[in-house]
PDB file of C-alpha atoms and ligand atoms in Angstrom:
ATOM      1  CA  MET A   1      38.649  14.026 -18.010  1.00 40.00           C
ATOM      2  CA  ARG A   2      41.137  14.580 -15.197  1.00 45.00           C
ATOM      3  CA  ARG A   3      38.287  15.432 -12.875  1.00 48.00           C
ATOM      4  CA  VAL A   4      36.502  12.189 -13.739  1.00 43.00           C
ATOM      5  CA  THR A   5      39.654  10.136 -13.099  1.00 43.00           C
ATOM      6  CA  ARG A   6      40.208  11.838  -9.788  1.00 48.00           C
ATOM      7  CA  ARG A   7      36.623  11.192  -8.782  1.00 50.00           C
ATOM      8  CA  LEU A   8      36.848   7.545  -9.789  1.00 47.00           C
ATOM      9  CA  GLY A   9      40.113   7.300  -7.858  1.00 50.00           C
ATOM     10  CA  GLY A  10      38.081   8.020  -4.738  1.00 53.00           C
ATOM     11  CA  VAL A  11      35.142   5.819  -5.591  1.00 52.00           C
ATOM     12  CA  VAL A  12      37.000   2.618  -6.509  1.00 51.00           C
ATOM     13  CA  PRO A  13      38.752   2.008  -3.148  1.00 49.00           C
ATOM     14  CA  VAL A  14      35.521   2.748  -1.288  1.00 48.00           C
ATOM     15  CA  LEU A  15      33.623   0.294  -3.501  1.00 48.00           C
ATOM     16  CA  ALA A  16      36.330  -2.339  -3.047  1.00 50.00           C
ATOM     17  CA  PHE A  17      36.183  -1.853   0.707  1.00 47.00           C
ATOM     18  CA  PHE A  18      32.436  -2.484   0.742  1.00 48.00           C
ATOM     19  CA  LEU A  19      32.645  -5.468  -1.606  1.00 49.00           C
ATOM     20  CA  LEU A  20      35.418  -7.044   0.493  1.00 48.00           C
ATOM     21  CA  GLY A  21      33.462  -6.421   3.673  1.00 47.00           C
ATOM     22  CA  PHE A  22      30.395  -8.010   2.139  1.00 46.00           C
ATOM     23  CA  ALA A  23      32.355 -11.030   0.873  1.00 46.00           C
ATOM     24  CA  ALA A  24      33.945 -11.514   4.302  1.00 44.00           C
ATOM     25  CA  ARG A  25      30.577 -11.445   6.016  1.00 44.00           C
ATOM     26  CA  ALA A  26      29.047 -13.784   3.431  1.00 42.00           C
ATOM     27  CA  ASP A  27      31.938 -16.166   4.119  1.00 42.00           C
ATOM     28  CA  MET A  28      31.332 -16.217   7.844  1.00 43.00           C
ATOM     29  CA  ALA A  29      27.554 -16.553   7.676  1.00 44.00           C
ATOM     30  CA  PRO A  30      26.385 -17.863   4.304  1.00 44.00           C
ATOM     31  CA  HIS A  31      22.701 -17.230   5.098  1.00 45.00           C
ATOM     32  CA  ALA A  32      23.129 -13.678   6.403  1.00 45.00           C
ATOM     33  CA  ALA A  33      21.836 -12.145   3.163  1.00 48.00           C
ATOM     34  CA  ALA A  34      18.568 -14.141   3.187  1.00 49.00           C
ATOM     35  CA  ALA A  35      15.459 -12.215   4.302  1.00 48.00           C
ATOM     36  CA  PRO A  36      14.570 -12.964   7.919  1.00 51.00           C
ATOM     37  CA  PRO A  37      11.386 -15.015   8.268  1.00 57.00           C
ATOM     38  CA  SER A  38       8.720 -12.486   9.053  1.00 79.00           C
ATOM     39  CA  ALA A  39       5.184 -12.784  10.216  1.00 92.00           C
ATOM     40  CA  ILE A  40       2.431 -10.427  11.251  1.00 96.00           C
ATOM     41  CA  ILE A  41       1.471 -10.592  14.901  1.00 96.00           C
ATOM     42  CA  ILE A  42      -2.278 -10.365  15.526  1.00 97.00           C
ATOM     43  CA  ILE A  43      -3.424  -9.498  19.035  1.00 96.00           C
ATOM     44  CA  GLY A  44      -7.056  -9.706  20.104  1.00 92.00           C
ATOM     45  CA  ASP A  45      -9.070  -8.887  23.193  1.00 79.00           C
ATOM     46  CA  GLY A  46      -7.599 -10.420  26.290  1.00 80.00           C
ATOM     47  CA  GLY A  47      -4.151 -10.528  24.685  1.00 87.00           C
ATOM     48  CA  LYS A  48      -4.794 -13.594  22.494  1.00 91.00           C
ATOM     49  CA  THR A  49      -1.779 -13.511  20.154  1.00 95.00           C
ATOM     50  CA  VAL A  50      -1.380 -15.258  16.814  1.00 95.00           C
ATOM     51  CA  SER A  51       1.473 -15.096  14.344  1.00 95.00           C
ATOM     52  CA  LEU A  52       0.613 -15.238  10.626  1.00 94.00           C
ATOM     53  CA  GLY A  53       3.441 -16.009   8.221  1.00 89.00           C
ATOM     54  CA  ALA A  54       3.713 -15.832   4.441  1.00 85.00           C
ATOM     55  CA  GLU A  55       2.608 -19.452   4.103  1.00 87.00           C
ATOM     56  CA  ASP A  56      -0.584 -18.683   6.077  1.00 91.00           C
ATOM     57  CA  PHE A  57      -1.233 -15.672   3.844  1.00 89.00           C
ATOM     58  CA  ALA A  58      -0.793 -17.779   0.731  1.00 89.00           C
ATOM     59  CA  LYS A  59      -3.845 -19.829   1.741  1.00 94.00           C
ATOM     60  CA  LEU A  60      -6.167 -16.808   1.961  1.00 96.00           C
ATOM     61  CA  THR A  61      -8.277 -15.576  -0.939  1.00 97.00           C
ATOM     62  CA  ARG A  62      -6.660 -12.612  -2.640  1.00 96.00           C
ATOM     63  CA  VAL A  63      -8.581  -9.460  -3.459  1.00 98.00           C
ATOM     64  CA  ARG A  64      -7.501  -6.842  -5.990  1.00 98.00           C
ATOM     65  CA  VAL A  65      -8.027  -3.145  -5.236  1.00 98.00           C
ATOM     66  CA  GLU A  66      -7.121  -0.092  -7.275  1.00 98.00           C
ATOM     67  CA  VAL A  67      -6.338   3.031  -5.269  1.00 98.00           C
ATOM     68  CA  SER A  68      -5.320   6.636  -5.827  1.00 98.00           C
ATOM     69  CA  PHE A  69      -4.116   8.833  -2.986  1.00 98.00           C
ATOM     70  CA  ALA A  70      -2.170  11.992  -2.333  1.00 98.00           C
ATOM     71  CA  THR A  71       1.233  11.903  -0.641  1.00 98.00           C
ATOM     72  CA  GLU A  72       3.905  14.431   0.307  1.00 98.00           C
ATOM     73  CA  HIS A  73       5.742  13.317  -2.869  1.00 97.00           C
ATOM     74  CA  GLY A  74       2.778  13.668  -5.208  1.00 98.00           C
ATOM     75  CA  PRO A  75      -0.205  11.536  -6.207  1.00 98.00           C
ATOM     76  CA  ARG A  76       0.023   7.736  -6.219  1.00 98.00           C
ATOM     77  CA  HIS A  77      -2.023   5.291  -8.223  1.00 98.00           C
ATOM     78  CA  ALA A  78      -1.592   1.528  -7.891  1.00 98.00           C
ATOM     79  CA  VAL A  79      -3.281  -1.842  -7.991  1.00 98.00           C
ATOM     80  CA  PHE A  80      -2.685  -3.854  -4.835  1.00 98.00           C
ATOM     81  CA  GLU A  81      -3.526  -7.481  -4.100  1.00 98.00           C
ATOM     82  CA  GLY A  82      -3.819  -9.391  -0.872  1.00 97.00           C
ATOM     83  CA  PRO A  83      -6.315 -10.887   1.556  1.00 98.00           C
ATOM     84  CA  LEU A  84      -8.987  -8.710   3.147  1.00 98.00           C
ATOM     85  CA  LEU A  85      -8.000  -7.431   6.592  1.00 98.00           C
ATOM     86  CA  TRP A  86     -11.345  -8.891   7.701  1.00 96.00           C
ATOM     87  CA  THR A  87     -10.291 -12.334   6.446  1.00 95.00           C
ATOM     88  CA  VAL A  88      -6.872 -12.044   8.116  1.00 96.00           C
ATOM     89  CA  LEU A  89      -8.508 -11.205  11.443  1.00 95.00           C
ATOM     90  CA  GLY A  90     -11.098 -13.977  11.054  1.00 92.00           C
ATOM     91  CA  GLU A  91      -8.451 -16.537  10.113  1.00 91.00           C
ATOM     92  CA  SER A  92      -6.352 -15.609  13.123  1.00 92.00           C
ATOM     93  CA  GLY A  93      -9.335 -16.308  15.372  1.00 90.00           C
ATOM     94  CA  VAL A  94      -9.162 -12.989  17.248  1.00 88.00           C
ATOM     95  CA  ILE A  95     -12.622 -11.986  16.057  1.00 83.00           C
ATOM     96  CA  ASP A  96     -15.721 -14.104  15.743  1.00 78.00           C
ATOM     97  CA  LEU A  97     -16.967 -13.641  12.189  1.00 72.00           C
ATOM     98  CA  ALA A  98     -20.346 -15.054  13.171  1.00 76.00           C
ATOM     99  CA  LYS A  99     -21.014 -12.250  15.650  1.00 77.00           C
ATOM    100  CA  PRO A 100     -21.129  -9.045  13.582  1.00 70.00           C
ATOM    101  CA  ARG A 101     -22.755  -7.036  16.378  1.00 72.00           C
ATOM    102  CA  GLY A 102     -19.683  -7.517  18.540  1.00 79.00           C
ATOM    103  CA  THR A 103     -17.623  -5.701  15.945  1.00 87.00           C
ATOM    104  CA  VAL A 104     -19.093  -2.200  15.955  1.00 91.00           C
ATOM    105  CA  GLY A 105     -17.547  -1.016  19.197  1.00 91.00           C
ATOM    106  CA  ARG A 106     -14.095  -2.294  18.345  1.00 93.00           C
ATOM    107  CA  VAL A 107     -11.007  -0.664  16.874  1.00 95.00           C
ATOM    108  CA  VAL A 108      -8.155  -2.082  14.815  1.00 97.00           C
ATOM    109  CA  ILE A 109      -4.684  -0.627  15.353  1.00 98.00           C
ATOM    110  CA  VAL A 110      -2.120  -1.462  12.685  1.00 98.00           C
ATOM    111  CA  THR A 111       1.518  -0.854  13.612  1.00 98.00           C
ATOM    112  CA  ALA A 112       4.459  -0.808  11.195  1.00 98.00           C
ATOM    113  CA  ARG A 113       7.993  -1.942  11.888  1.00 97.00           C
ATOM    114  CA  ASP A 114       9.093   1.714  12.067  1.00 97.00           C
ATOM    115  CA  GLY A 115       6.518   2.384  14.820  1.00 98.00           C
ATOM    116  CA  TYR A 116       4.087   4.268  12.563  1.00 98.00           C
ATOM    117  CA  ARG A 117       0.493   3.325  13.388  1.00 98.00           C
ATOM    118  CA  VAL A 118      -3.004   3.862  12.094  1.00 98.00           C
ATOM    119  CA  ALA A 119      -6.466   3.076  13.398  1.00 98.00           C
ATOM    120  CA  LEU A 120      -9.591   1.725  11.739  1.00 98.00           C
ATOM    121  CA  ALA A 121     -12.981   0.879  13.154  1.00 97.00           C
ATOM    122  CA  LEU A 122     -13.856  -2.798  12.858  1.00 96.00           C
ATOM    123  CA  GLY A 123     -17.240  -1.646  11.491  1.00 95.00           C
ATOM    124  CA  GLU A 124     -15.426  -0.106   8.470  1.00 97.00           C
ATOM    125  CA  ILE A 125     -14.361  -3.561   7.310  1.00 96.00           C
ATOM    126  CA  ALA A 126     -17.120  -5.830   8.665  1.00 94.00           C
ATOM    127  CA  PRO A 127     -19.124  -7.118   5.648  1.00 93.00           C
ATOM    128  CA  GLN A 128     -22.362  -6.560   7.579  1.00 91.00           C
ATOM    129  CA  PHE A 129     -21.516  -2.862   8.042  1.00 94.00           C
ATOM    130  CA  GLU A 130     -19.374  -0.729   5.688  1.00 97.00           C
ATOM    131  CA  GLY A 131     -17.646  -3.785   4.209  1.00 97.00           C
ATOM    132  CA  LYS A 132     -14.753  -1.699   2.882  1.00 98.00           C
ATOM    133  CA  GLN A 133     -12.237  -3.763   0.915  1.00 98.00           C
ATOM    134  CA  VAL A 134      -9.273  -2.989   3.152  1.00 98.00           C
ATOM    135  CA  ILE A 135      -6.496  -5.445   2.325  1.00 98.00           C
ATOM    136  CA  VAL A 136      -3.143  -6.512   3.673  1.00 98.00           C
ATOM    137  CA  ALA A 137      -1.334  -6.331   0.342  1.00 97.00           C
ATOM    138  CA  GLU A 138       1.407  -8.696  -0.756  1.00 95.00           C
ATOM    139  CA  ARG A 139       1.536  -7.466  -4.358  1.00 96.00           C
ATOM    140  CA  LYS A 140       1.649  -4.077  -6.036  1.00 98.00           C
ATOM    141  CA  ASP A 141       1.042  -3.551  -9.770  1.00 98.00           C
ATOM    142  CA  GLY A 142       1.415  -7.275 -10.410  1.00 97.00           C
ATOM    143  CA  GLN A 143       4.732  -7.602  -8.556  1.00 97.00           C
ATOM    144  CA  ALA A 144       5.297  -9.261  -5.193  1.00 95.00           C
ATOM    145  CA  LEU A 145       6.272  -6.786  -2.480  1.00 95.00           C
ATOM    146  CA  GLU A 146       9.600  -7.487  -0.813  1.00 93.00           C
ATOM    147  CA  ALA A 147       9.291 -10.769   1.145  1.00 89.00           C
ATOM    148  CA  GLY A 148       7.654 -10.214   4.501  1.00 89.00           C
ATOM    149  CA  HIS A 149       6.688  -6.603   3.691  1.00 94.00           C
ATOM    150  CA  PHE A 150       2.913  -6.324   3.813  1.00 96.00           C
ATOM    151  CA  ARG A 151       1.129  -3.039   3.117  1.00 98.00           C
ATOM    152  CA  LEU A 152      -2.215  -1.920   4.454  1.00 98.00           C
ATOM    153  CA  VAL A 153      -4.427  -0.578   1.659  1.00 98.00           C
ATOM    154  CA  VAL A 154      -7.542   1.444   2.496  1.00 98.00           C
ATOM    155  CA  PRO A 155      -9.630   2.121  -0.620  1.00 98.00           C
ATOM    156  CA  GLY A 156     -11.428   5.454  -0.605  1.00 98.00           C
ATOM    157  CA  ASP A 157      -8.865   7.287   1.532  1.00 98.00           C
ATOM    158  CA  LYS A 158      -7.926  10.545  -0.192  1.00 98.00           C
ATOM    159  CA  MET A 159      -4.507  10.783   1.453  1.00 98.00           C
ATOM    160  CA  GLY A 160      -1.908   8.010   1.831  1.00 98.00           C
ATOM    161  CA  GLY A 161      -1.690   8.223   5.609  1.00 98.00           C
ATOM    162  CA  ARG A 162      -3.300   4.825   6.194  1.00 98.00           C
ATOM    163  CA  SER A 163      -1.418   3.157   3.359  1.00 98.00           C
ATOM    164  CA  LEU A 164       0.891   1.782   6.015  1.00 98.00           C
ATOM    165  CA  ARG A 165       4.063   0.086   4.782  1.00 98.00           C
ATOM    166  CA  ASP A 166       5.625  -2.904   6.471  1.00 97.00           C
ATOM    167  CA  VAL A 167       2.860  -4.130   8.777  1.00 97.00           C
ATOM    168  CA  ALA A 168       4.271  -5.672  11.957  1.00 97.00           C
ATOM    169  CA  ARG A 169       1.306  -5.932  14.305  1.00 97.00           C
ATOM    170  CA  ILE A 170      -2.476  -5.741  14.191  1.00 98.00           C
ATOM    171  CA  THR A 171      -4.389  -5.263  17.433  1.00 97.00           C
ATOM    172  CA  VAL A 172      -8.153  -5.492  17.850  1.00 95.00           C
ATOM    173  CA  ASN A 173      -9.740  -4.257  21.049  1.00 92.00           C
ATOM    174  CA  GLU A 174     -12.559  -2.264  22.597  1.00 90.00           C
ATOM    175  CA  GLY A 175     -10.668   1.007  22.324  1.00 90.00           C
ATOM    176  CA  GLN A 176     -10.453   3.318  25.243  1.00 87.00           C
ATOM    177  CA  GLU A 177     -13.195   5.513  26.542  1.00 90.00           C
ATOM    178  CA  SER A 178     -11.908   8.383  28.632  1.00 92.00           C
ATOM    179  CA  SER A 179     -13.586   8.769  31.956  1.00 91.00           C
ATOM    180  CA  PRO A 180     -15.508  12.062  32.252  1.00 90.00           C
TER     181      PRO A 180
HETATM  182  N1  MTE B 201       5.488   2.407   7.875  1.00 59.34           N
HETATM  183  C1  MTE B 201       5.077   3.590   7.420  1.00 59.34           C
HETATM  184  N2  MTE B 201       4.105   3.641   6.506  1.00 59.34           N
HETATM  185  C2  MTE B 201       3.674   4.828   6.048  1.00 59.34           C
HETATM  186  C3  MTE B 201       4.218   6.041   6.523  1.00 59.34           C
HETATM  187  C4  MTE B 201       5.252   5.948   7.485  1.00 59.34           C
HETATM  188  O1  MTE B 201       5.809   6.953   7.966  1.00 59.34           O
HETATM  189  N3  MTE B 201       5.655   4.708   7.910  1.00 59.34           N
HETATM  190  N4  MTE B 201       3.746   7.242   6.038  1.00 59.34           N
HETATM  191  C5  MTE B 201       2.402   7.242   5.452  1.00 59.34           C
HETATM  192  C6  MTE B 201       2.091   8.456   4.719  1.00 59.34           C
HETATM  193  S1  MTE B 201       1.808   9.844   5.678  1.00 59.34           S
HETATM  194  C7  MTE B 201       1.942   8.480   3.354  1.00 59.34           C
HETATM  195  S2  MTE B 201       1.380   9.873   2.543  1.00 59.34           S
HETATM  196  C8  MTE B 201       2.232   7.286   2.535  1.00 59.34           C
HETATM  197  C9  MTE B 201       3.179   7.591   1.393  1.00 59.34           C
HETATM  198  O2  MTE B 201       3.323   6.445   0.642  1.00 59.34           O
HETATM  199  P1  MTE B 201       4.534   6.212  -0.325  1.00 59.34           P
HETATM  200  O3  MTE B 201       5.725   6.938   0.213  1.00 59.34           O
HETATM  201  O4  MTE B 201       4.761   4.750  -0.379  1.00 59.34           O
HETATM  202  O5  MTE B 201       4.078   6.724  -1.632  1.00 59.34           O
HETATM  203  O6  MTE B 201       2.783   6.229   3.315  1.00 59.34           O
HETATM  204  C10 MTE B 201       2.155   6.049   4.543  1.00 59.34           C
HETATM  205  N5  MTE B 201       2.671   4.838   5.123  1.00 59.34           N
HETATM  206 MO1   MO B 202       1.346  11.475   4.191  1.00 59.34          MO
END
């Protein structure tokens, strides 16, 4: 009992300190706690840059995909929902959906806010080629992800490496061929 009291004696002032700090900040800037408006930046060949926000996403048809993958913390299984990456790219205007042949030599680089990045081939997601249902998820297991936090979902991947959290940027380009 004494040990518990002593422990609480340490915890309470620390908690009070944080609560007071929070209240003071909330006082100074009443909107500080609101999530910052976030958008995904899409960059195409030639540097054409488009910003897609949550309201743009809301207009796109949502697809539902069920995935299972291995992670360092054990297996994951979830149902994600969001627009197809193909649709997102088409909507942004960085690729011409009417010219499927132009897609097969291109790569898609998806970068997260923490700098983590993954690559896909445009041919993996082009409906005229593999047509994989890769989505930019806004919902997981029926619940909205945290506002502005989109997750890349790549059905069929055995490991979670491309299940990139917190998409910040998507770049489509010709890739780089090393000179011999
Ligand atoms: N932004 C970001 N997304 C990421 C990673 C990361 O380091 N940063 N790691 C990936 C790896 S290697 C795995 S296995 C899965 C793990 O997903 P989980 O931790 O959400 O289950 O997230 C992937 N997505
Ligand atoms: Mo991983």
